[in-house]
Tab-separated table of C-alpha atoms in Angstrom:
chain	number	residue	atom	x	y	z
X	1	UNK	CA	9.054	1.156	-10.728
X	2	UNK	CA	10.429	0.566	-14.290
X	3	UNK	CA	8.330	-2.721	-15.109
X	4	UNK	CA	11.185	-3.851	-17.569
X	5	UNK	CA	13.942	-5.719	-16.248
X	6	UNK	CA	17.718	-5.165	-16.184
X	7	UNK	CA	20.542	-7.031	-17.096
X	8	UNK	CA	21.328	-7.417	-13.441
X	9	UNK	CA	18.216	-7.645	-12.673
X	10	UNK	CA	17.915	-11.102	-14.732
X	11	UNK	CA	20.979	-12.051	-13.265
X	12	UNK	CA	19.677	-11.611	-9.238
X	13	UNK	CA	16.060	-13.434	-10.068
X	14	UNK	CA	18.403	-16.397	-11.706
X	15	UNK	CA	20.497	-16.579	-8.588
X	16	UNK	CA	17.769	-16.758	-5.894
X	17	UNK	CA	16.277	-19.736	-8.179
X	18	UNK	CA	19.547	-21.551	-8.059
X	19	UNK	CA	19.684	-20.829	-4.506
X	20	UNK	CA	15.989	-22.279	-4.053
X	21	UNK	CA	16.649	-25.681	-5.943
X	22	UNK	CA	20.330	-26.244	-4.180
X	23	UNK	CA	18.713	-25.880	-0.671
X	24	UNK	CA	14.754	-26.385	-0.266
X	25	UNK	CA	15.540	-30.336	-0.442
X	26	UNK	CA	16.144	-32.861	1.475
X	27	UNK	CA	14.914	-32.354	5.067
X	28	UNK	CA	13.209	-29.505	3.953
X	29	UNK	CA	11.356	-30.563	1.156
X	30	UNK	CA	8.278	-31.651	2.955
X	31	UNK	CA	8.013	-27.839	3.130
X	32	UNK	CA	7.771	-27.219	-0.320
X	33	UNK	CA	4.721	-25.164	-1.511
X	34	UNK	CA	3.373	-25.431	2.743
X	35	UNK	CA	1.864	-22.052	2.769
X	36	UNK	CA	1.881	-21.825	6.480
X	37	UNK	CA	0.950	-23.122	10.222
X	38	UNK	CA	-1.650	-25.879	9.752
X	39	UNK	CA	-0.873	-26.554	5.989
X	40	UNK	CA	0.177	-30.151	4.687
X	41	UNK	CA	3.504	-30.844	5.543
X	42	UNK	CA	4.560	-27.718	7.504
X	43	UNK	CA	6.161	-28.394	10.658
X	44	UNK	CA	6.955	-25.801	12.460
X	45	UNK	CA	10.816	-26.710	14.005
X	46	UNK	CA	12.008	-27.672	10.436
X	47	UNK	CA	10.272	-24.478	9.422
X	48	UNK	CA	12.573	-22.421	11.868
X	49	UNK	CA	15.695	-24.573	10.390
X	50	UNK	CA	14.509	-22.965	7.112
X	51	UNK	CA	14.326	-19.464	8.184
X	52	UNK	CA	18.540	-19.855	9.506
X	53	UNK	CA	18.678	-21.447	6.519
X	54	UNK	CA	18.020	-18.928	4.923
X	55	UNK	CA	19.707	-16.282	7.527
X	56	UNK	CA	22.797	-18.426	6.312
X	57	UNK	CA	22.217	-17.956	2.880
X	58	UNK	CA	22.000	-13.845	3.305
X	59	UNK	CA	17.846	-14.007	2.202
X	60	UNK	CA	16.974	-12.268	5.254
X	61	UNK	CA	17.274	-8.272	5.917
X	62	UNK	CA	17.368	-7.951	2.128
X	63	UNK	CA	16.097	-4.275	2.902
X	64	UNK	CA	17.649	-3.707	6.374
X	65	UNK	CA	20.547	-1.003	6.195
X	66	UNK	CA	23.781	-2.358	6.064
X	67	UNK	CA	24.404	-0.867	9.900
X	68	UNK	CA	21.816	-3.459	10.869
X	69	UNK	CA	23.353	-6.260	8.928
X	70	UNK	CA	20.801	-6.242	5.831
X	71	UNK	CA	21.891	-5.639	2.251
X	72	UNK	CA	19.605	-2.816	1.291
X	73	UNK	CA	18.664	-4.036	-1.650
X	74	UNK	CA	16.973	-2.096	-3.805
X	75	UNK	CA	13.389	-2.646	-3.931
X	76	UNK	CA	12.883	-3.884	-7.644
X	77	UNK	CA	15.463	-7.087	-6.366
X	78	UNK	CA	13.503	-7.429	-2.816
X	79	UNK	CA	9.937	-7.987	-5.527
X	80	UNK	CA	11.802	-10.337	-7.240
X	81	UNK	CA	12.920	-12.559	-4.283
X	82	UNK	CA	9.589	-12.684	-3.043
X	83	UNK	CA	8.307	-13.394	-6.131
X	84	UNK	CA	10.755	-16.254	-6.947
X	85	UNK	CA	10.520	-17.611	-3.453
X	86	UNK	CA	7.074	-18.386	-4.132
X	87	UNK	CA	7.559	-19.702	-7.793
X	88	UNK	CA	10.008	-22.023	-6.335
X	89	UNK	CA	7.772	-23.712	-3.819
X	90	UNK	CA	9.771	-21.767	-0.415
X	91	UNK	CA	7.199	-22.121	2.680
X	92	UNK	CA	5.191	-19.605	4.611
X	93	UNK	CA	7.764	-17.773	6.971
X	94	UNK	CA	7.862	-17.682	10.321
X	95	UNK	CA	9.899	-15.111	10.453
X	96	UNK	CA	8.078	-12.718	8.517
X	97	UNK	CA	6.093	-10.501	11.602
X	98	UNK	CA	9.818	-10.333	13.333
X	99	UNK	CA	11.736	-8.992	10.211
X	100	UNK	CA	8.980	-6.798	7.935
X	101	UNK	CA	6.960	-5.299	10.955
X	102	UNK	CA	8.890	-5.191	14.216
X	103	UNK	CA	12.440	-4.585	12.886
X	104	UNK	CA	11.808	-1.732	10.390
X	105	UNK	CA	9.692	0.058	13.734
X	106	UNK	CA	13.080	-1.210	16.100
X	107	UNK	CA	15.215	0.875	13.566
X	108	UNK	CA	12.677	4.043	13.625
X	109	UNK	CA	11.630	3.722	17.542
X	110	UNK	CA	13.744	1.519	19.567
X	111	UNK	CA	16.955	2.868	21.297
X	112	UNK	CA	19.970	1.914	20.014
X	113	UNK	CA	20.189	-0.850	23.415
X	114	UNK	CA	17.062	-2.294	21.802
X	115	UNK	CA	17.860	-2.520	18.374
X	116	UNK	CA	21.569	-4.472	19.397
X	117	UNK	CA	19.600	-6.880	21.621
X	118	UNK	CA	17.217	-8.023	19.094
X	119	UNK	CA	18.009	-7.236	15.743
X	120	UNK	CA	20.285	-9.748	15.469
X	121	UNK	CA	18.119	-12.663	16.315
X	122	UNK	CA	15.625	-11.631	13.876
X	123	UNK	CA	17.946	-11.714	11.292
X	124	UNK	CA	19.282	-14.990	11.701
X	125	UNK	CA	15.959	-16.620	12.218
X	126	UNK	CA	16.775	-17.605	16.274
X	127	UNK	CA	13.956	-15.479	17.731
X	128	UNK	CA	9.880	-15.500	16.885
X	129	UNK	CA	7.858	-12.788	17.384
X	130	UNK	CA	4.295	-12.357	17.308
X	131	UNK	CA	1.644	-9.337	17.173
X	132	UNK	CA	-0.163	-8.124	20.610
X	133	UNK	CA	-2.764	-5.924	18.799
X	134	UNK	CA	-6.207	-7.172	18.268
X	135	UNK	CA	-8.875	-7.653	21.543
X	136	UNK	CA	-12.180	-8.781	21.688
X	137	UNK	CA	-13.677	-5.419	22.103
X	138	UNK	CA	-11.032	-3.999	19.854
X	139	UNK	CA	-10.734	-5.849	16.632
X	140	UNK	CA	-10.702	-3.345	13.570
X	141	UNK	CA	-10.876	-0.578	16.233
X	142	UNK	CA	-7.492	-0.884	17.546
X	143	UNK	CA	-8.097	2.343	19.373
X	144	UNK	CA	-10.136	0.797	21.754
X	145	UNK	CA	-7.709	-1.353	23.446
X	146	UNK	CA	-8.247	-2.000	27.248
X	147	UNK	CA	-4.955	-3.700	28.146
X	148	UNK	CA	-3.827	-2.257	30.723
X	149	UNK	CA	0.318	-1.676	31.702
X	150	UNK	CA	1.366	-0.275	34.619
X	151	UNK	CA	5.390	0.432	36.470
X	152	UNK	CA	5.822	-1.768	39.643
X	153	UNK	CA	7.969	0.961	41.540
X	154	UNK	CA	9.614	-1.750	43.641
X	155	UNK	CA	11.406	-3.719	40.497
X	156	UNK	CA	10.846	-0.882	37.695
X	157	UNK	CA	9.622	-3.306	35.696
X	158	UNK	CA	6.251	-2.637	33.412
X	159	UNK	CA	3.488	-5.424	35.128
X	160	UNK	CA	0.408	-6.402	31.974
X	161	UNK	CA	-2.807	-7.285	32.741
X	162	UNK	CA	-5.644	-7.962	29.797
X	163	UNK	CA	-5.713	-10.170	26.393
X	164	UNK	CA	-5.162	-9.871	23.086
X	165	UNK	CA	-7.205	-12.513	20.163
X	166	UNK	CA	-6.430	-13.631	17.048
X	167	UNK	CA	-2.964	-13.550	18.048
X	168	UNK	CA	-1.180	-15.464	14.443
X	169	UNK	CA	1.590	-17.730	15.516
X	170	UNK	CA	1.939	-17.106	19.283
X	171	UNK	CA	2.327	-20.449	20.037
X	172	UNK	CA	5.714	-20.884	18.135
X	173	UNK	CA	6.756	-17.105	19.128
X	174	UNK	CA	9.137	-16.306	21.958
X	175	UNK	CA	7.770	-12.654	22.164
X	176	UNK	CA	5.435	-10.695	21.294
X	177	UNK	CA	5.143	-6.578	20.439
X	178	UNK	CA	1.911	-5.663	23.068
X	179	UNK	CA	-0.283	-2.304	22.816
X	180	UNK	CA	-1.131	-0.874	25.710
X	181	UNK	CA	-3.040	1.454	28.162
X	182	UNK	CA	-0.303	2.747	29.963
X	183	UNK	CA	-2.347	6.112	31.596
X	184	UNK	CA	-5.091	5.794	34.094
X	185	UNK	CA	-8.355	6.832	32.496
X	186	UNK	CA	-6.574	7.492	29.020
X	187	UNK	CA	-9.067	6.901	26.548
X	188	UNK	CA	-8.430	6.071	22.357
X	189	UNK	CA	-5.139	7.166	20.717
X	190	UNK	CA	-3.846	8.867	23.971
X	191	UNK	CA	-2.298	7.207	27.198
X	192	UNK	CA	-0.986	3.915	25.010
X	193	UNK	CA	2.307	2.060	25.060
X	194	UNK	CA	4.214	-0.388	22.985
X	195	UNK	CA	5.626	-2.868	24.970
X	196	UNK	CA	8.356	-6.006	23.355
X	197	UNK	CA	7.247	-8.788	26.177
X	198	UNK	CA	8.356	-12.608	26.500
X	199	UNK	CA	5.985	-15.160	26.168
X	200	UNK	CA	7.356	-17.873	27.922
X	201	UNK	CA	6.717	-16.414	31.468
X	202	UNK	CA	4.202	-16.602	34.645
X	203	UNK	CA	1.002	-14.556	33.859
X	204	UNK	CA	0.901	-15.742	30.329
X	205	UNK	CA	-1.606	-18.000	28.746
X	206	UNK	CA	-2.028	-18.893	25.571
X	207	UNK	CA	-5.318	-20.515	24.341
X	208	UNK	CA	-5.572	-21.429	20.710
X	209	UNK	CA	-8.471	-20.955	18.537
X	210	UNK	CA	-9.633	-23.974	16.247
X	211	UNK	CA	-10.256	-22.706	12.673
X	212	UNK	CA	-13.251	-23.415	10.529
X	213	UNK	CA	-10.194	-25.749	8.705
X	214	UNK	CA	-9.802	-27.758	11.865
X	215	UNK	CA	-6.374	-25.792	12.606
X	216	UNK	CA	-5.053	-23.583	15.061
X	217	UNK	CA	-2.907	-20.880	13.482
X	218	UNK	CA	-4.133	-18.023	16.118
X	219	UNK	CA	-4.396	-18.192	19.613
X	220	UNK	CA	-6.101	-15.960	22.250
X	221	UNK	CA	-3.389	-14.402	24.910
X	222	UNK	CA	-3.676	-14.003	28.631
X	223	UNK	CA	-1.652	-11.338	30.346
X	224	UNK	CA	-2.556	-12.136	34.325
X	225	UNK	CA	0.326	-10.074	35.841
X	226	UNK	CA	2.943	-10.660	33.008
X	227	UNK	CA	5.968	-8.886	32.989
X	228	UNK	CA	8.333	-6.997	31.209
X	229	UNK	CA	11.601	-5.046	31.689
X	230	UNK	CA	11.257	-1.468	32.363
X	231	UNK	CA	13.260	-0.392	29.161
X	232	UNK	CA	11.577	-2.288	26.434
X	233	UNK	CA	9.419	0.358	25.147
X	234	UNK	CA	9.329	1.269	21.655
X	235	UNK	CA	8.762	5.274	21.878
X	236	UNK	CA	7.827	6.964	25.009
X	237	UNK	CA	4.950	5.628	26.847
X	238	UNK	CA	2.152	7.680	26.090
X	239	UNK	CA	2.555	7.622	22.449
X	240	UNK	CA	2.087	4.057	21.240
X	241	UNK	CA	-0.356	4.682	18.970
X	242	UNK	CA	2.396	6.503	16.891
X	243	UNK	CA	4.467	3.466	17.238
X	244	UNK	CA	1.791	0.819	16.307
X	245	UNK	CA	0.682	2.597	13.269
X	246	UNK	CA	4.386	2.731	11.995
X	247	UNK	CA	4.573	-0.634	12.345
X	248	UNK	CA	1.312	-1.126	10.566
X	249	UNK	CA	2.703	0.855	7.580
X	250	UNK	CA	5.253	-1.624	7.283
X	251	UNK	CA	3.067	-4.372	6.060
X	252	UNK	CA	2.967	-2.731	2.632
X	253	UNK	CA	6.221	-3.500	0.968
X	254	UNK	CA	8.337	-5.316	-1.381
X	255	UNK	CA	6.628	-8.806	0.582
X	256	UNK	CA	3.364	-8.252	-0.624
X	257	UNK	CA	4.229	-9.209	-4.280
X	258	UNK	CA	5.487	-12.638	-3.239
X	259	UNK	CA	1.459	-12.717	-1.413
X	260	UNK	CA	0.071	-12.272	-4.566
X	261	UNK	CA	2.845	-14.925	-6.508
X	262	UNK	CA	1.275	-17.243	-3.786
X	263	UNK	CA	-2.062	-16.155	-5.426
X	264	UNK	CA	-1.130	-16.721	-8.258
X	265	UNK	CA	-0.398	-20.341	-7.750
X	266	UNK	CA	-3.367	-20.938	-5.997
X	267	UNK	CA	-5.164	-19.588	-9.528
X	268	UNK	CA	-3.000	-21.718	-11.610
X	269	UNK	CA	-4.319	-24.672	-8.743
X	270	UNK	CA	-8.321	-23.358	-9.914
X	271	UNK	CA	-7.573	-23.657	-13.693
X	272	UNK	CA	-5.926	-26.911	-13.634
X	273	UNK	CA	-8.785	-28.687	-11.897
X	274	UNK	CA	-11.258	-26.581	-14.388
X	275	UNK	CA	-8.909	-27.970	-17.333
X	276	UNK	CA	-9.351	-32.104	-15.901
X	277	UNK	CA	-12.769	-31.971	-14.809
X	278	UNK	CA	-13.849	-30.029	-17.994
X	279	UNK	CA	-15.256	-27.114	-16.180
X	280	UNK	CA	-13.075	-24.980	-18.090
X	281	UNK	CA	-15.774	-25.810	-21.017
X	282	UNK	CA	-18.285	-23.920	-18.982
X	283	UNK	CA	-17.960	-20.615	-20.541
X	284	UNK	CA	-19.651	-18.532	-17.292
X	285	UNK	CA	-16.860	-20.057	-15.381
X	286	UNK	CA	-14.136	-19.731	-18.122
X	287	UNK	CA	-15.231	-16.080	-18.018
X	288	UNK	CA	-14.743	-15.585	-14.301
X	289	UNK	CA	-11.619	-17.313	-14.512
X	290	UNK	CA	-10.290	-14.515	-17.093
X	291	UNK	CA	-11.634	-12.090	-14.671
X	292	UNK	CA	-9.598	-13.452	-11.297
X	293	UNK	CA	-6.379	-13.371	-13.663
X	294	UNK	CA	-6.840	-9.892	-15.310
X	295	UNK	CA	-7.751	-8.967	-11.343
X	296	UNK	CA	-4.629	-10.735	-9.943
X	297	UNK	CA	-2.301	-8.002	-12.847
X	298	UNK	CA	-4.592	-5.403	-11.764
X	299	UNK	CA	-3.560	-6.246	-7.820
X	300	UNK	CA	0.313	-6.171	-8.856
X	301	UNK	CA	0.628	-3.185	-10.556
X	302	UNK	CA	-1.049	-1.726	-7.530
X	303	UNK	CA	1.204	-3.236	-5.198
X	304	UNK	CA	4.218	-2.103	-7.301
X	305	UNK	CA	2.797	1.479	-7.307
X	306	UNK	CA	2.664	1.444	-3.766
X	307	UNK	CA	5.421	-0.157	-2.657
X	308	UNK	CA	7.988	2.511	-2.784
X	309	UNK	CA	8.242	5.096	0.023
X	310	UNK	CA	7.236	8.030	-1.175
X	311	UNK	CA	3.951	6.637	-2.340
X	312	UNK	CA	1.028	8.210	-1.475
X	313	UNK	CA	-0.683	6.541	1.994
X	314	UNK	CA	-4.456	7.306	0.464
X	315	UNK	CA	-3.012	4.521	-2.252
X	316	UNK	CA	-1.680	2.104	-0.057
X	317	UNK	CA	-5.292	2.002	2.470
X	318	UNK	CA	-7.044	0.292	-0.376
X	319	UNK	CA	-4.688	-2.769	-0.585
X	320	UNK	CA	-5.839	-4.762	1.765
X	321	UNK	CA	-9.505	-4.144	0.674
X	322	UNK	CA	-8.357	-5.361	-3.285
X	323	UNK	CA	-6.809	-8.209	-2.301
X	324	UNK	CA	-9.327	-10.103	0.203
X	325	UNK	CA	-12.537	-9.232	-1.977
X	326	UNK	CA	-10.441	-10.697	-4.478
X	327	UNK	CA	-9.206	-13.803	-2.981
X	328	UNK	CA	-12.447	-14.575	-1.646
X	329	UNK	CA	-13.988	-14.429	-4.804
X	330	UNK	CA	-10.947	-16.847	-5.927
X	331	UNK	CA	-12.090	-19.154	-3.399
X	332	UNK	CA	-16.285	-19.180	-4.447
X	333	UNK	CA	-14.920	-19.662	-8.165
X	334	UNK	CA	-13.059	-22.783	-6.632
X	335	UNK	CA	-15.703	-24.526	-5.331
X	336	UNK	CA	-17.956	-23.440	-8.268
X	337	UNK	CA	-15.319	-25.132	-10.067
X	338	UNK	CA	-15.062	-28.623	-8.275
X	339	UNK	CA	-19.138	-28.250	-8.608
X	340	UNK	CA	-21.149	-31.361	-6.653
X	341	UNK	CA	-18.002	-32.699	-5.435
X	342	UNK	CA	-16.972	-30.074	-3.282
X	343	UNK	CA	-19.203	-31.569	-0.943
X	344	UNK	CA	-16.783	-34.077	-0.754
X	345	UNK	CA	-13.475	-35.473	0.776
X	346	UNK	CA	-11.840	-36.931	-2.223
X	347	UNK	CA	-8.179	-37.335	-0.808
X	348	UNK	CA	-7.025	-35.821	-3.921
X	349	UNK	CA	-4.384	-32.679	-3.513
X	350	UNK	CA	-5.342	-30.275	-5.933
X	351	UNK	CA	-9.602	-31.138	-4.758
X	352	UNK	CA	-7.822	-30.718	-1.222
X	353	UNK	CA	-6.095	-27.687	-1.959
X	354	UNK	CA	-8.963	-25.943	-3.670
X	355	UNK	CA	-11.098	-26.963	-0.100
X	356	UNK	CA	-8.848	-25.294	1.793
X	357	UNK	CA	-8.647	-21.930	-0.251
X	358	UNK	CA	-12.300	-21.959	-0.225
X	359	UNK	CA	-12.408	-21.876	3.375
X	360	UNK	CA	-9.817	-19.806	4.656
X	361	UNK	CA	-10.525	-17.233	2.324
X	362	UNK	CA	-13.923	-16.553	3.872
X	363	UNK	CA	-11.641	-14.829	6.752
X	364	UNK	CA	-9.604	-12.421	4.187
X	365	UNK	CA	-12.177	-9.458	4.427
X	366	UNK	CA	-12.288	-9.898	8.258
X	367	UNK	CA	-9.008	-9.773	9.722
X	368	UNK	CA	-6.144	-7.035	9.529
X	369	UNK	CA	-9.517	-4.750	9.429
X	370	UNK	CA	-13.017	-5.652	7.762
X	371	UNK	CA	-14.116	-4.191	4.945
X	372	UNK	CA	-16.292	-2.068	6.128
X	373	UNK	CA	-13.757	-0.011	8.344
X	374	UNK	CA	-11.552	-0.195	5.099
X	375	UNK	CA	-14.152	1.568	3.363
X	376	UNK	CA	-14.618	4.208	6.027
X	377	UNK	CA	-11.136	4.628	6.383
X	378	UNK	CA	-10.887	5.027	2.627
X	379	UNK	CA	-13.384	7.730	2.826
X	380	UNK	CA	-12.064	9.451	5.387
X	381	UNK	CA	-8.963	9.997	3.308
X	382	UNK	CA	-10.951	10.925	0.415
X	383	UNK	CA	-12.437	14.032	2.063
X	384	UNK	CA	-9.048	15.015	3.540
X	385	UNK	CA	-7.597	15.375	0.342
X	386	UNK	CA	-6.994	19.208	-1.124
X	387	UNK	CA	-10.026	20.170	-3.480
């Protein structure tokens, strides 16, 4: 990607911040700068207003093909929306596991039935999806799911039994995208299937799980007999693992660079509290400081290595390891920067702020795969590559 922008290019990153100002006011300014679920001000019915909001406004699909209704933009514009969405305060989306996971693997796996039935929804911010992957004997080892799905013959309809954990935004969700055992005494990547299921059934539970910040963003899920229609399958049943790690894939794209211009603010939120309470005089911590910022370039020029489709995959795998070490490190220089009062509840936004990073941070090297299966993962690509 050609780090140097165009004329044009100018022109589009002007237009989504004029775009920004004219509409995240009013009702929805309490939103401004809420990073997500559980965050100060974010509601979550005014943040579905926001996401048809911005469905109105044409700021969703911006990838999608044009057959889908996106604008296939190219991908140095989709960086800088995501980038200026963040700059301008715009709130965590609710939307997001919908349009940059499940649609891109609706377009590559789903029939064409499936992809006119929900496509649309996504893309005009009127249906929530959430992510049936994780169990508690199959966290990072996603292979090891014991879920089991099975055809009632009387109704042809596919009948779920099992539960899923750490299940992000269920609660607010109208579906949700469920692996799998679909094959009697299948074991690992064989006998799986990827099922779309409604949430808001009979044989569905959801149970949410309090947060070491006194929120609830994920939720445990309960399938006691839950059921789905025969046809929603993404690929044939059998093959789901195929399907699930497309769909992984799709996290890394043009979205992760507005992720790290949320980073970025939450750095700027570090040095402004070293800068009043004079810790920035501390030259250890004025030194680690310089090293989260030259880190945080070091993370984008990754990301906009990697971003583009034909990059390599052995690239991509060490993402996700970069960026958690990192932002947990972000979060240990925070409360080394508010020192002693830390401790404390001061009632102050920034001190607030800098609280929170420091504690839900402690999860980024955990979740979406610990470190250490990132690392073996990592090396497993290593030795497959040609010597």
């Amino acid at each position: 990607m050609n780090l140097q922008e165009t004329e044009s290019e100018k022109s589009f990153r002007a237009s989504v911040r004029d775009w920004m100002a004219e509409h995240l006011r009013g009702d929805f300014e309490s939103l401004r700068h809420a990073h997500g679920l559980g965050a100060p001000g974010y509601e979550p019915a005014l943040a579905k207003r926001w996401e048809q909001q911005l469905a109105a406004g044409g700021w969703t699909g911006l990838g999608w093909p044009r057959q889908h209704g996106g604008r296939e933009l190219p991908l140095a514009q989709q960086v800088i929306f995501h980038e200026e969405y963040v700059r301008c305060g715009g709130p965590g989306r609710l939307g997001h596991i919908g349009e940059t996971l499940l649609a891109p693997t609706l377009m590559a796996h789903g029939s064409p039935e499936l992809q006119a039935r929900f496509l649309p929804g996504i893309l005009a911010g009127q249906t929530y999806w959430a992510q049936g992957y994780s169990e508690p004997g199959a966290g990072s080892d996603l292979a090891a799911v014991r879920t089991r799905a099975r055809i009632d013959p009387d109704s042809g309809e596919w009948v779920i039994d099992g539960q899923k954990v750490w299940t992000s935004w269920a609660h607010e969700s109208d579906w949700i995208f469920v692996l799998a055992r679909c094959e009697p005494g299948s074991i690992r990547h064989k006998g799986l299937v990827l099922l779309l299921v409604p949430l808001r059934q009979p044989g569905v539970t959801l149970r949410p799980i309090r947060q070491i910040t006194g929120e609830a963003e994920f939720n445990e899920v309960f399938f006691d007999g839950a059921r789905t229609e025969g046809a929603l399958h993404l690929g044939a049943p059998g093959q789901g693992w195929v399907v699930a790690m497309y769909l992984l894939g799709c996290e890394r794209g043009a979205s992760t660079l507005g992720q790290q211009a949320h980073f970025k603010s939450e750095l700027e939120q570090v040095m402004a509290v070293a800068r009043r309470n004079g810790a920035a005089r501390d030259p250890l911590l004025r030194q680690r400081i310089a090293h989260a910022a030259l880190g945080l370039q070091t993370l984008r020029s990754h990301a906009l290595r990697t971003s583009s489709d034909d990059a390599p995959a052995r690239a991509s795998s060490i993402s996700k390891y970069l960026w958690s070490n990192w932002r947990r490190s972000l979060g240990e220089l925070a409360m080394d920067v508010l020192g002693a009062e830390g401790d404390i509840q001061a009632g102050d936004a920034l001190h607030d702020a800098l609280q929170r990073l420091w504690l839900v941070s402690r999860a980024d090297t955990i979740y979406a795969g610990s470190n250490e299966i990132q690392l073996n993962m990592m090396a497993e690509r290593a030795l497959q590559m040609p010597r």
